[in-house]
Short mmCIF file of C-alpha atoms in Angstrom, two decimals:
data_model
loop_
_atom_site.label_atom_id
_atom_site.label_comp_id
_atom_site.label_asym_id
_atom_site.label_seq_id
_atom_site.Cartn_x
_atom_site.Cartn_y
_atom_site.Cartn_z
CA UNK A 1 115.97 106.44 84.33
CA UNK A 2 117.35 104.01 81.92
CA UNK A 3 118.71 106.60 79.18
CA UNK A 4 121.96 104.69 79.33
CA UNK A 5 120.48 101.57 77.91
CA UNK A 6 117.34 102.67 75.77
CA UNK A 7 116.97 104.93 73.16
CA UNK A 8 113.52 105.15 73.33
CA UNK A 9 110.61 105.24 76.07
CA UNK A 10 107.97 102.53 76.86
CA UNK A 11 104.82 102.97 75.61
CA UNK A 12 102.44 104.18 76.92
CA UNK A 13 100.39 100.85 78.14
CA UNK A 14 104.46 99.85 79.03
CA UNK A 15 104.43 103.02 81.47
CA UNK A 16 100.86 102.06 83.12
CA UNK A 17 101.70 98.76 83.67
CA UNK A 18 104.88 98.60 84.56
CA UNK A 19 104.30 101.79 87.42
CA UNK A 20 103.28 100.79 91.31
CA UNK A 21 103.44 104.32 92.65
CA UNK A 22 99.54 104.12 92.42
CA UNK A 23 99.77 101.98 95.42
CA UNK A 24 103.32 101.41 96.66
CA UNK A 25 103.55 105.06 97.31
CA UNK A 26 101.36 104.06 100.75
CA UNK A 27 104.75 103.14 102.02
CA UNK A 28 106.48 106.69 101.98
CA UNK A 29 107.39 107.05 105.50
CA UNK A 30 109.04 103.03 105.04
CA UNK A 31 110.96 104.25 102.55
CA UNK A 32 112.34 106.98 104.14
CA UNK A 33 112.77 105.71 107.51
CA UNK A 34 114.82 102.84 105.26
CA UNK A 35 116.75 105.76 103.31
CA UNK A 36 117.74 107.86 106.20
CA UNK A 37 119.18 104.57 107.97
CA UNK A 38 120.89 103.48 104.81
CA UNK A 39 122.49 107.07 104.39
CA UNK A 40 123.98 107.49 108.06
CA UNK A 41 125.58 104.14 107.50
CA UNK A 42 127.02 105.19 104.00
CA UNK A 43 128.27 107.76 106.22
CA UNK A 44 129.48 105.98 109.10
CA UNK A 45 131.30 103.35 106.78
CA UNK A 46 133.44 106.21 105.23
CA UNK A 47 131.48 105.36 101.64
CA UNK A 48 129.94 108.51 101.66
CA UNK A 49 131.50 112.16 103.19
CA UNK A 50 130.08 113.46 105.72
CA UNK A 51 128.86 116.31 104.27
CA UNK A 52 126.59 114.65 101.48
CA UNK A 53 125.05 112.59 103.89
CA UNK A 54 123.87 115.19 105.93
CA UNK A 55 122.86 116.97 103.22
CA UNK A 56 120.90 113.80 102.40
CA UNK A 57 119.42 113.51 105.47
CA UNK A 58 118.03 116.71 105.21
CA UNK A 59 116.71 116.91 102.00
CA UNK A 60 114.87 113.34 102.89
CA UNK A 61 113.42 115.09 106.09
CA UNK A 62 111.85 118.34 103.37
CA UNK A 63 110.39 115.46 101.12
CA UNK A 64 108.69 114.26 104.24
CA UNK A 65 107.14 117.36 104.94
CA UNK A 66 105.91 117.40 101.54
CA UNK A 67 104.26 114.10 101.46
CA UNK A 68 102.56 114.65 104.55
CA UNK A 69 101.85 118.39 103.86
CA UNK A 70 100.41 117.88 100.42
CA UNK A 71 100.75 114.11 99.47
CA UNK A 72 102.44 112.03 97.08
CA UNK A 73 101.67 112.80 93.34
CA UNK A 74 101.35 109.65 90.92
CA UNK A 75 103.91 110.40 88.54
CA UNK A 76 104.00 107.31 86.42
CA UNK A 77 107.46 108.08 84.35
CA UNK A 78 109.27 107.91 87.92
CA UNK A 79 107.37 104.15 88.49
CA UNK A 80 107.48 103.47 91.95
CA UNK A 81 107.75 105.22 95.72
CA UNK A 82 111.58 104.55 95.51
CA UNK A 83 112.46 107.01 92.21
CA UNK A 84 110.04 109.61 93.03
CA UNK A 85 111.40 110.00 97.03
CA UNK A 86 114.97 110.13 94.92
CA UNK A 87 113.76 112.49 92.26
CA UNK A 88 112.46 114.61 94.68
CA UNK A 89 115.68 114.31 96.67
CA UNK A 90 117.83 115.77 93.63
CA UNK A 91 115.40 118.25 93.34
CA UNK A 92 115.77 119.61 97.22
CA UNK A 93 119.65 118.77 97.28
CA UNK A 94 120.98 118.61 93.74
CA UNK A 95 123.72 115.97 92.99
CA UNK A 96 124.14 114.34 95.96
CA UNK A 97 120.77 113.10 96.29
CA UNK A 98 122.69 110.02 92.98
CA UNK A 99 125.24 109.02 96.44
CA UNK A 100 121.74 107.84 98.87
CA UNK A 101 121.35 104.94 95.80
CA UNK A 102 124.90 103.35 96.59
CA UNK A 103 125.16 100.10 97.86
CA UNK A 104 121.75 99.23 97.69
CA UNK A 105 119.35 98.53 94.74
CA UNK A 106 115.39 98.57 94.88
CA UNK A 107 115.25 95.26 95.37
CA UNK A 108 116.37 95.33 98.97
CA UNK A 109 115.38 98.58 98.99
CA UNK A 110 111.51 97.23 98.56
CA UNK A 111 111.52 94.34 100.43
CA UNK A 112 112.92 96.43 103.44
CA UNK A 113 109.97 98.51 103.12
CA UNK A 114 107.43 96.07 102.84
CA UNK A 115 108.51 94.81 106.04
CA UNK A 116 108.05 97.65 107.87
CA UNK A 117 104.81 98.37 106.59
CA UNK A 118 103.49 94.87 107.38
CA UNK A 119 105.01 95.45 110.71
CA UNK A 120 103.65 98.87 111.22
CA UNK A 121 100.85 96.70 109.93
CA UNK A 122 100.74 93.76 112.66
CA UNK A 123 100.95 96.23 115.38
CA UNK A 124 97.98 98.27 114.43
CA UNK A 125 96.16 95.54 114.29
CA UNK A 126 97.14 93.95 117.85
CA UNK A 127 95.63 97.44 119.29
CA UNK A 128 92.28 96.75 117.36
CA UNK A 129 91.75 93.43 118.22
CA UNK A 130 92.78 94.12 121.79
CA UNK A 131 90.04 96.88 121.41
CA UNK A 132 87.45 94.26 120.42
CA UNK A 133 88.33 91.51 122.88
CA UNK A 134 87.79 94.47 125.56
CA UNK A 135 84.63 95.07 124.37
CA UNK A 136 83.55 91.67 124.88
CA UNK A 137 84.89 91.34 128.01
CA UNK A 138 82.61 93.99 128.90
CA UNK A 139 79.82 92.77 127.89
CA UNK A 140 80.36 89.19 129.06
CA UNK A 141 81.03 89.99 132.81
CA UNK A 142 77.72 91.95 132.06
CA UNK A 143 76.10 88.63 131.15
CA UNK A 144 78.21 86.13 133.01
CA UNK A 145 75.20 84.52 134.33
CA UNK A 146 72.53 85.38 131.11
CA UNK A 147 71.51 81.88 130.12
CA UNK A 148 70.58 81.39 126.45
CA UNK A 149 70.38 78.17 124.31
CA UNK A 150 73.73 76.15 123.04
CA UNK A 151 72.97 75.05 119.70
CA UNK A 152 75.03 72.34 117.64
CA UNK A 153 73.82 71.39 113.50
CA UNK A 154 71.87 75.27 114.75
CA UNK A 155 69.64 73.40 116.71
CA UNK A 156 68.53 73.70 120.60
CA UNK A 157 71.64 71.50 122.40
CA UNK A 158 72.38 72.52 125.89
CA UNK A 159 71.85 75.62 127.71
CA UNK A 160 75.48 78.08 128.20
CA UNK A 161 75.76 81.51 128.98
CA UNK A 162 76.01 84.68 127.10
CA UNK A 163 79.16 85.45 128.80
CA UNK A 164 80.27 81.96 128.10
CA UNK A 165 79.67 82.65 124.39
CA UNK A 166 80.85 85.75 124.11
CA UNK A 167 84.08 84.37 126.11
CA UNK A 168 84.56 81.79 123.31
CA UNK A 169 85.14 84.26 120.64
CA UNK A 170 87.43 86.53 122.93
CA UNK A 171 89.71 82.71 122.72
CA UNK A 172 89.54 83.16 119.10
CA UNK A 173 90.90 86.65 118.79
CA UNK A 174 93.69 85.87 121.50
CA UNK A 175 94.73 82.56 118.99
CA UNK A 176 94.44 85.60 115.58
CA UNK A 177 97.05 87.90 118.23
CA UNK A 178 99.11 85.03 118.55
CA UNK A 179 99.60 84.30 115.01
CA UNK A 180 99.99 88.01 114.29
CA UNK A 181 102.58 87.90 116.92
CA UNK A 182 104.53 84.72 115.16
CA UNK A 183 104.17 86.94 112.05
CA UNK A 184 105.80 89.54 113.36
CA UNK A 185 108.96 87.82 114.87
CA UNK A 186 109.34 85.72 111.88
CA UNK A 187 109.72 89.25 109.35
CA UNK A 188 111.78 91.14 112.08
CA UNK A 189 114.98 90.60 109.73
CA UNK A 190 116.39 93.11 107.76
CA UNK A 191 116.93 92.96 103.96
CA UNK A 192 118.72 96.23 103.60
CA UNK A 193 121.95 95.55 102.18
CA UNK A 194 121.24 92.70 99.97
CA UNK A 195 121.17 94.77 97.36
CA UNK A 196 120.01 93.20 93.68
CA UNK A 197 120.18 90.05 94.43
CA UNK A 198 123.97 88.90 95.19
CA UNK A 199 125.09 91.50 98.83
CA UNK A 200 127.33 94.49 97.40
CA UNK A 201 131.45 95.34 97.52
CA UNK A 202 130.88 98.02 99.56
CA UNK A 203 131.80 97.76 103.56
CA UNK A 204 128.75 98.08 104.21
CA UNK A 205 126.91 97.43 107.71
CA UNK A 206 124.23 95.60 107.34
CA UNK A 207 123.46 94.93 111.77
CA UNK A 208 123.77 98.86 111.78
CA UNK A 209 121.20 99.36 109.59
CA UNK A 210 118.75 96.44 110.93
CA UNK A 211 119.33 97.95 114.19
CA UNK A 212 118.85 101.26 113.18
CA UNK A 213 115.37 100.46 112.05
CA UNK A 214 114.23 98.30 114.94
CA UNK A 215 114.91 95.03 113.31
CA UNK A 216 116.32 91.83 115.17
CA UNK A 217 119.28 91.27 112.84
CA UNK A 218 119.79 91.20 108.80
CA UNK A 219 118.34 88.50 106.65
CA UNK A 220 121.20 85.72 106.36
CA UNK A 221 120.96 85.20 102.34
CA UNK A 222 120.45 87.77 99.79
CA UNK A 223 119.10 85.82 97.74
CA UNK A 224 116.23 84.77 99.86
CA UNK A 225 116.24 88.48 101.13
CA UNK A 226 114.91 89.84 97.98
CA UNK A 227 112.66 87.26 96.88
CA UNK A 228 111.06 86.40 100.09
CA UNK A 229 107.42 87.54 100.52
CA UNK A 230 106.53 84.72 103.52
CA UNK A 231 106.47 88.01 106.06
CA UNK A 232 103.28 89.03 103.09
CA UNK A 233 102.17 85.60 103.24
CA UNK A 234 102.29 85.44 106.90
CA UNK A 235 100.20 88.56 107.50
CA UNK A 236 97.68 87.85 105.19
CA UNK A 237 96.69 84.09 106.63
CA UNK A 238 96.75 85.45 110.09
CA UNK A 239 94.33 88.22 108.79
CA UNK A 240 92.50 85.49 106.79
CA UNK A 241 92.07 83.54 109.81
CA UNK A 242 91.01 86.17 111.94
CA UNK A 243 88.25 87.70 109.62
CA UNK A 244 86.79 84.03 109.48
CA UNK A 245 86.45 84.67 112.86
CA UNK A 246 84.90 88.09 112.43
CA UNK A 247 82.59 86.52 110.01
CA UNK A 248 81.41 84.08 111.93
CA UNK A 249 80.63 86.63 115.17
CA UNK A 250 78.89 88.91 112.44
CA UNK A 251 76.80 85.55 111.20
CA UNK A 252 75.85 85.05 114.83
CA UNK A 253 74.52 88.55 114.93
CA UNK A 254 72.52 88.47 111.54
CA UNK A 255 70.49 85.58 112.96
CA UNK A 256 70.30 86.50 116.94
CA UNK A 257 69.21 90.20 114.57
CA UNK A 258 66.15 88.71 113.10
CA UNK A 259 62.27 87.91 114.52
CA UNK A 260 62.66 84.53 114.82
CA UNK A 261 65.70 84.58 117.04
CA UNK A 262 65.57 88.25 118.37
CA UNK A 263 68.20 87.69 121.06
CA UNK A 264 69.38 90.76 119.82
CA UNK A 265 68.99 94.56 118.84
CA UNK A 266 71.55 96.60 116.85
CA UNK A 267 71.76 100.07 117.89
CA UNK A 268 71.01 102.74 115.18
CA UNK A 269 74.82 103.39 115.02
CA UNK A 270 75.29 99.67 113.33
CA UNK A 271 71.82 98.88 111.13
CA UNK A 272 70.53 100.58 108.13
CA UNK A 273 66.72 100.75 106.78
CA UNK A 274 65.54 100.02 103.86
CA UNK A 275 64.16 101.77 100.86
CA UNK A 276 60.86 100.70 100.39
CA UNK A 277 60.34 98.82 103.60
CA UNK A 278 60.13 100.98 106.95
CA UNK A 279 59.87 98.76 109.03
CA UNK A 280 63.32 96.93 108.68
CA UNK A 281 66.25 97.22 110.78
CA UNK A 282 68.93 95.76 108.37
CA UNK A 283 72.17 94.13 110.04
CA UNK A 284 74.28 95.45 107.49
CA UNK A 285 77.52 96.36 109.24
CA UNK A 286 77.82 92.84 110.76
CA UNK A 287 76.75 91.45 106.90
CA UNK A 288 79.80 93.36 105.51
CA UNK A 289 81.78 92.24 107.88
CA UNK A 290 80.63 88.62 106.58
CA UNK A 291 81.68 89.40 103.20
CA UNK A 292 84.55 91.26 104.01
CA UNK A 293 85.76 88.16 105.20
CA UNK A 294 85.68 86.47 101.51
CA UNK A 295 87.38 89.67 100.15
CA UNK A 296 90.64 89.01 102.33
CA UNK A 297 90.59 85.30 101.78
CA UNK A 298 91.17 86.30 98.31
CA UNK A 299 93.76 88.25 99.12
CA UNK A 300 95.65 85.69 100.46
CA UNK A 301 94.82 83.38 97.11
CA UNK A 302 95.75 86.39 95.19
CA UNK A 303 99.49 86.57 96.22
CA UNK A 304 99.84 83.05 97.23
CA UNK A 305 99.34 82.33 93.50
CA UNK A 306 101.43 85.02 92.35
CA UNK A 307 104.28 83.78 94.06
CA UNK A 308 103.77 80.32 92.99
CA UNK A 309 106.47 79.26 91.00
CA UNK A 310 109.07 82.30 90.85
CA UNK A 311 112.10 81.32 90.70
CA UNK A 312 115.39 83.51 92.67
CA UNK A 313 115.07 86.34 92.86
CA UNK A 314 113.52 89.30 91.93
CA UNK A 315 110.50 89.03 88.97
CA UNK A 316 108.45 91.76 88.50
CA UNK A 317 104.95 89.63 89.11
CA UNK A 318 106.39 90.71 92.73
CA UNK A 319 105.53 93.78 92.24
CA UNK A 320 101.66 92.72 92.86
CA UNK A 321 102.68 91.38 96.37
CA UNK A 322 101.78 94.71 98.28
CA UNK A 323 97.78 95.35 96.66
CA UNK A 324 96.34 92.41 98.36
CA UNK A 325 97.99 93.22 101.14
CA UNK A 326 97.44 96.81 101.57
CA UNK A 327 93.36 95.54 100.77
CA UNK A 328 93.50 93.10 102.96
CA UNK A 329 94.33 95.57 106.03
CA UNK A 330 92.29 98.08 105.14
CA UNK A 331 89.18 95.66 105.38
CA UNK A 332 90.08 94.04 108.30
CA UNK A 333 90.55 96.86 110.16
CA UNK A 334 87.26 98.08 109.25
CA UNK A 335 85.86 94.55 110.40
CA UNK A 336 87.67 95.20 113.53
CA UNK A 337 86.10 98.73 114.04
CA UNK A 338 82.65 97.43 112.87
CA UNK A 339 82.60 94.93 115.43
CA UNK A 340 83.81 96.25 118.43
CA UNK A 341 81.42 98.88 117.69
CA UNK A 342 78.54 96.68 116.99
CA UNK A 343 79.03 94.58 120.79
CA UNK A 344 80.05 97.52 122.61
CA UNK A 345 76.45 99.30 122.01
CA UNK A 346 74.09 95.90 121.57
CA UNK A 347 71.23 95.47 123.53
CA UNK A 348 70.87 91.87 124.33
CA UNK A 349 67.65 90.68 124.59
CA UNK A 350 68.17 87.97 127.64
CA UNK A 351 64.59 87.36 128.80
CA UNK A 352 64.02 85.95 124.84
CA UNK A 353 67.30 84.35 124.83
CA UNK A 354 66.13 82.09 128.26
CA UNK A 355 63.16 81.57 126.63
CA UNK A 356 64.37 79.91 123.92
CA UNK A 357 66.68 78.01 125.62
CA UNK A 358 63.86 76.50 128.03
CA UNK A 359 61.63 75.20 124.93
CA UNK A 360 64.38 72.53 123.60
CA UNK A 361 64.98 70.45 126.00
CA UNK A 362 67.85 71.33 126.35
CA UNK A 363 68.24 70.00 129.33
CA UNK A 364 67.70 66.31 128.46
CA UNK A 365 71.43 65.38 128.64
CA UNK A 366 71.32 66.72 132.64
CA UNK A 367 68.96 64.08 133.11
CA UNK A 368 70.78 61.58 131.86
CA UNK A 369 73.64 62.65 133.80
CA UNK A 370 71.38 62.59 136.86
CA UNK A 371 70.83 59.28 136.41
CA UNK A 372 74.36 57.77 135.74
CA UNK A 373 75.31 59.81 139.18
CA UNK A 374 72.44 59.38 141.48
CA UNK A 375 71.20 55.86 139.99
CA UNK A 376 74.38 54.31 139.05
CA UNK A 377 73.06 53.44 135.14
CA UNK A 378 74.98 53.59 132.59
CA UNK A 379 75.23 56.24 130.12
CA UNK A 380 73.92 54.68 127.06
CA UNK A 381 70.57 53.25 129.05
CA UNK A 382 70.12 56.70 130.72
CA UNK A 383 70.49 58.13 127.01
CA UNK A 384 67.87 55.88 125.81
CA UNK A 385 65.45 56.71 129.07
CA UNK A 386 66.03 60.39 128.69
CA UNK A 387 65.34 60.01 124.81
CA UNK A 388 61.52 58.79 126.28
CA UNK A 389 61.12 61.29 128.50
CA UNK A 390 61.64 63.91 126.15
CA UNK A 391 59.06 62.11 123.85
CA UNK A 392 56.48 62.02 126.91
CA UNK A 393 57.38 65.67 127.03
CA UNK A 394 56.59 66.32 123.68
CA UNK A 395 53.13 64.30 123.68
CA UNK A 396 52.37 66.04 127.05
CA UNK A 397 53.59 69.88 125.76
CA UNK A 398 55.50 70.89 128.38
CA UNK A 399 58.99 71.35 129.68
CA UNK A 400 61.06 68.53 130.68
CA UNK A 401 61.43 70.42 134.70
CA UNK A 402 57.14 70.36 134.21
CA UNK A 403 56.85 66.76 133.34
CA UNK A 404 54.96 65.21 135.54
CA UNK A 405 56.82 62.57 138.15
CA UNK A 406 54.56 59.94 137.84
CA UNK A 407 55.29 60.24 134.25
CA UNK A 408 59.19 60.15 134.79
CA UNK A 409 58.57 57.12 137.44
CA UNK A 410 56.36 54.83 134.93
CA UNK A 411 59.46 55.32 132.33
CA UNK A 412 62.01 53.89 135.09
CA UNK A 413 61.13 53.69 138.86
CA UNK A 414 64.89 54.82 139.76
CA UNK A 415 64.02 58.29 139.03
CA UNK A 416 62.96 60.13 142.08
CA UNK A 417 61.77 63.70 142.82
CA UNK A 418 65.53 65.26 143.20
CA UNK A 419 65.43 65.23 139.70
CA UNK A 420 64.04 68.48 139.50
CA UNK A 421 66.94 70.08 140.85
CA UNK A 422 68.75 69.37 137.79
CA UNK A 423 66.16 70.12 134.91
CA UNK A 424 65.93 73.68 135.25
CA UNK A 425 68.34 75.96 132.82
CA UNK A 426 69.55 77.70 135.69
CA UNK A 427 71.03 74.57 137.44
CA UNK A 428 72.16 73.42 134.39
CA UNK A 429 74.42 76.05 133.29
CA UNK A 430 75.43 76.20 137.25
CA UNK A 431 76.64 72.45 137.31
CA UNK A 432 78.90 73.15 133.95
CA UNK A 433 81.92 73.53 136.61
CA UNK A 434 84.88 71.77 135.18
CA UNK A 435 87.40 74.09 133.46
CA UNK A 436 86.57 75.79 130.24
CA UNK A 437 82.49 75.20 130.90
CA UNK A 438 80.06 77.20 131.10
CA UNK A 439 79.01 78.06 134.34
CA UNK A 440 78.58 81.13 135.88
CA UNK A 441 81.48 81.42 138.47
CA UNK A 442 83.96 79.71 135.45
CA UNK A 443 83.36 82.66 133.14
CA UNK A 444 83.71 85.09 135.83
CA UNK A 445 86.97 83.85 136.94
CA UNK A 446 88.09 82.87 132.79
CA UNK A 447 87.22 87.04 132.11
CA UNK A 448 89.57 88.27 135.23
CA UNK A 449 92.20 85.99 133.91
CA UNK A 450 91.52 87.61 130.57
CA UNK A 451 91.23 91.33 132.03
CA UNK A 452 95.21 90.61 133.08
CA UNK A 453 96.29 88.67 130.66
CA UNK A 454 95.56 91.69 128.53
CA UNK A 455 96.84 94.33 130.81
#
């Protein structure tokens, strides 16, 4: 390829180095989609005849059906997707496969094919998490009303729902669609025509293209065009963000997975053994999906340091923009799949979970709200006087709903027998009414809001 300028080939380290076909040929149906637009403009514009163009378009439509028919070979002298689709062009069509190269240079040429893989990208991902948040719709309208324990600093706080719970991760993944979303509209610009790094002298058009290939409208600078990996950057903070959230889901699972909490049980599908203990029942999927979560963060470190600095335009550290973003995707659609899987088929163990949330007292602050609303004291004494009950509860080892009355009454004579009403779990999580709590009827209402939100 560069004959005219060097006598002599690069090394051999030069050739590995220098080559992304290894991974950048992932993007063979971008780059094609991106050539056959690019041609039928040539051809529109009167820059190329009609007749090499559609002898273009059809030689780019047999190297198609050879890359999905057989794949795409790593030929390292040929460096990248881009010279291999064209030296495989001028092998199907001859000579005018040299005219599809006019006007445009790989730079644009590369960028325009990012985007549409991050694109193609962003939307594959919106039907996975979609996928997942259905899944726990599921399985929170089956446990809209499933009390278990609330914890804050992990320890026993108030009582919520599963559903509730569940629900609060379902907000999480609708905030990761959002910013996927953002990402999306922010990329939708095309770089096609920007050529090097300075537009070409060619009448070229540039909305024809962009429109051609589902984009809003061309990029505005050329400069920027070809230098411009935010739409990477974008992508791979919104997947950052969302497999924290993952992670954190999986974490939940680990611990509800083991004796001590056993609020849940994995389903053979989603847990491994291990080799020299049979009687464990390992969480792995869900611990994967943990440290998944630390592999795509680096991602995002990766080429948020590798584009720190660059000056405009094009440097060739750029060409290590698409790895951590081709690993990132791949991992966090696995996370996806893992744990849509792993809440579609759990069995959650409810009559553990109320268990555990009735030996806390966790229903201490109802108390105190009892007696700011039925005594007229003020929050900070009733916080002190609930703080003694649960101590006499403690000495007495029982429940705070079993303490005796006479025992409530000696600690302050305003506290009468309606109490009760409000110590239980069950009437706790059923007085959590205002919006966004947890209480039964809210979480059934918050998942058919949900349901058509996401219909």
């Amino acid at each position: 390829m560069w004959g005219g300028r060097f006598a002599e080939g690069p090394a051999a380290v030069m050739r590995e180095i220098n080559a992304s076909l290894p991974f950048d040929k992932r993007m063979w149906r971008q780059d094609l989609r991106g050539s056959q637009a690019h041609a039928a403009m040539l051809g529109a514009q009167g820059i190329v005849d009609a007749d090499a163009v559609a002898s273009i378009a059809a030689g780019l439509d047999r190297v198609a059906d050879d890359y999905a028919a057989n794949g795409v070979p790593d030929d390292l002298a040929l460096e990248d997707i881009h010279m291999l689709t064209e030296s495989r062009l001028a092998d199907a069509i001859g000579p005018d496969a040299g005219r599809l190269h006019t006007a445009r240079s790989r730079n644009d040429q590369v960028a325009t094919d990012f985007r549409l893989w991050v694109r193609d990208a962003i939307d594959e991902v919106e039907v996975a998490l979609k996928a997942l948040q259905r899944a726990l719709l599921t399985r929170a309208e089956e446990h809209a009303a499933s009390v278990m324990p609330g914890f804050t600093h992990l320890q026993s706080a108030q009582p919520v729902t599963l559903g509730h719970h569940l629900m609060a991760y379902f907000e999480m993944l609708r905030r990761d669609r959002s910013r996927f979303a953002d990402a999306r509209a922010r990329l939708n610009e095309c770089p096609l025509g920007s050529a090097a790094l300075a537009g070409t002298g060619f009448p070229i058009d540039r909305d024809a293209t962009a429109t051609a290939l589902g984009f809003g409208r061309p990029t505005r600078n050329s400069l920027d065009a070809v230098s411009d990996r935010d739409f990477a950057l974008d992508y791979l903070q919104a997947a950052t963000q969302c497999a924290l959230h993952l992670s954190r889901l999986a974490e939940e699972f680990v611990l509800w997975a083991s004796q001590p909490f056993g609020f849940v049980a994995l389903s053979d599908a989603w847990s491994t053994g291990s080799s020299i203990m049979p009687q464990k029942r390992n969480p792995d999927a869900a611990e994967l999906v943990r440290g998944h979560a630390g592999r795509i963060t680096g991602c995002l470190v990766a080429l948020t340091v590798t584009m720190k600095g660059l000056p405009l335009a094009y440097s060739k550290d750029m060409q290590d923009d698409k790895p951590p973003v081709f690993e990132a995707h791949d991992l966090l659609g696995l996370c996806l799949a893992a744990m849509t899987g792993m809440i579609a088929t759990a069995t959650f163990r409810t009559q553990r979970m109320r268990e555990v949330a009735e030996a806390g007292f966790s229903t201490a602050t109802d108390l105190a709200d009892w007696l700011v609303r039925e005594a007229g004291v003020p929050f900070r004494e009733a916080h002190h006087i609930t703080g003694r009950a649960v101590k006499r509860a403690e000495e007495l080892g029982c429940k705070l709903d079993q303490l005796p009355l006479d025992d409530l009454t000696a600690i302050d004579a305003r506290i009468s027998a309606g109490v009760y009403d409000v110590l239980s779990v069950d009437a706790s999580v059923a007085s959590r009414t205002s919006y966004g709590g947890t209480a039964p009827a809210n979480v059934r209402a918050a998942i058919a809001v949900a349901r058509k939100d996401l219909s």
